[in-house]
């Protein structure tokens, strides 16, 4: 290929560059080699080679979650493409705009079970917002432009474009499309807004609950809550959409939500939900969710309105526009009894004072600056981080909410760190989940990325599963012990040239955190914590929010004699 | 207020005529547990646009949710819930009825009353073609049942709204491009895309 000839592969890069896309995450292979070859003609594109396609797609997600812009990842056909599946499902559940580009075998081989062929569009049909197989080279640039538009518009999501190898090589003589204008979100219906205002005006115990769909409406929602003096609950995905320092903030609702948030929902007479989908981890048993409340639901995706909870006032439209309209008619009303009640509940929040995972997560998150990004993996440490971190602004909290994908946190933090090189990108991970994508330490090394700070909370268990076994399976700890086979995490980091620090007590923690954060390079901190701590409060699965267990129960269940407990297993 | 009793709902979807559209739609229905009772698909007067008619059984809420999920699919151009307007619907069935020398005349007589056409004559069976709305077809089958129905094949219902407006919006996306569609009949304007969204019912 010479500089002059335009091919499908070159048209791909030209289209991405034309859309302002300059960073992509990927992994090459036979069926996408023409695209990688064409990359050498586009020095303005930075390609980040991860060590696994799952790392690439999560990094693209981290990029997208931190910036609000589309994240792009590339993979070859067959095994490369199927390695994207988890990340695409994750992006679908959390409404993350992702463009995934996969190579495929040449058209004449498609459907013949050729080497490294997989029907990736068939496989990803239910976990992408839309997907394409490009069938003619003339269509490739236009399909890419359309895919980018679909991924970003309305409720964002992942879009996959599968490109047969012969199309990547074919000469292309058409135009390079310019970006589509982002379609306007529908304006909320005035009658719906008026009806919502009326409910808020007459409410005695109102609460606002905001989800991941409201991150770009944080300013408007903050103004709305303050104008009406209505307390705000932020879901796991909505953390940061309302400043944690505001006295109106009640914390997170749901399975590991705060006492104040869950009690407020159970007592509320009007509940204004903005940009959320009433996930079962938020609602608990649906029939017991906000039993006394008239529900106003502001949501862009019409299919979410009325899907889970009955809705009294559906407001379909853009969260920012709706919040602005609702603020306009604000009538500040004093509700001293409601606020006094909320304050009593807020006072029940316990600060972790006993050494353990919660103590460690608290100590780390206390040190975060408002601009710092906090990425979390999945498990107990995730719920602790969500409970304890104090976010002042949106898009600083990256976590896998909808799918709960272990292995997400670290590569997502790398994506965010590359998007915002001036910002500290802190990861909290468990010893289990970190090992699902630990190989991305190589990515830190390869690109000399200096702003990723990894904190592993090492309880030597798949902690969250162990907690469920403790509470609901009479402490029969089945296949959750990692302590016998975990690596030496500091040596692992060292093998990739990443400095490591360790703390195993409350006394050693502050010094270790200081040294870890002060290190000029990306660094890893391992905090060794007691094995069997749980995350509380907790609403047992299937229970109503009002049935929350507030504190870790005293250990009353004796160890099962036939199954060795972990301590015994360790000794063996 | 929503009606909680399960019943049949007749819904048409205008979709882009592209590979996998049918898979996308049926997999969406399957995953969410909506059962499709009947489905017919065919092309429309506009190249690149196909029309599907479904019968979905469920309460109003289930069907509304199914339609909203369908609307989110990029291949779906428009959804028409026929229960909201007057419509004509038809279904075609082939019914093979057992006959004996004694019953032959009577079977033919009933078929004539229903304007059913005989499409195949065998020594022991007659095959009829009947078109009509669901009521007529059900009544025909019930009339024939005592003689012995050997086989039936129904096409699934097809429907159009009554009146002179057309359901296809003036613009559709097709293969990466917006295509302006010409009205099929000059002078009859295709109606604007139905306001998608949730009716604000209070
Ligand atoms: C890919 C994947 N596999 C399995 C699970 C189920 N799961 C949820 S939390 C958890 C334990 C996580 O353990 P660890 O990473 O050590 O974190 P901890 O809970 O101890 O903080 C598991 C196995 C999951 N969420 N994701």
PDB file of C-alpha atoms in Angstrom, chain B residues 10 51 80-89 159-165 167 191 194:
ATOM      1  CA  UNK B  10     -52.362  -6.424  16.797  1.00  0.00           C
ATOM      2  CA  UNK B  51     -43.779  -4.486   7.082  1.00  0.00           C
ATOM      3  CA  UNK B  80     -48.401   1.000  14.672  1.00  0.00           C
ATOM      4  CA  UNK B  81     -50.625  -0.201  17.462  1.00  0.00           C
ATOM      5  CA  UNK B  82     -53.794  -1.049  15.609  1.00  0.00           C
ATOM      6  CA  UNK B  83     -55.916  -0.934  18.720  1.00  0.00           C
ATOM      7  CA  UNK B  84     -55.548   2.835  18.764  1.00  0.00           C
ATOM      8  CA  UNK B  85     -57.302   3.318  15.427  1.00  0.00           C
ATOM      9  CA  UNK B  86     -59.707   1.715  12.987  1.00  0.00           C
ATOM     10  CA  UNK B  87     -58.078  -0.906  10.861  1.00  0.00           C
ATOM     11  CA  UNK B  88     -58.730  -3.700   8.392  1.00  0.00           C
ATOM     12  CA  UNK B  89     -57.120  -7.048   9.018  1.00  0.00           C
ATOM     13  CA  UNK B 159     -53.398  -5.272   8.927  1.00  0.00           C
ATOM     14  CA  UNK B 160     -53.580  -1.714   7.659  1.00  0.00           C
ATOM     15  CA  UNK B 161     -55.115   1.318   9.268  1.00  0.00           C
ATOM     16  CA  UNK B 162     -58.240   2.566   7.531  1.00  0.00           C
ATOM     17  CA  UNK B 163     -58.312   5.839   5.601  1.00  0.00           C
ATOM     18  CA  UNK B 164     -56.019   7.422   3.076  1.00  0.00           C
ATOM     19  CA  UNK B 165     -52.980   8.225   5.188  1.00  0.00           C
ATOM     20  CA  UNK B 167     -47.847   4.899   7.986  1.00  0.00           C
ATOM     21  CA  UNK B 191     -48.140  11.086   7.787  1.00  0.00           C
ATOM     22  CA  UNK B 194     -45.985   9.197  15.002  1.00  0.00           C
TER      23      UNK B 194
END
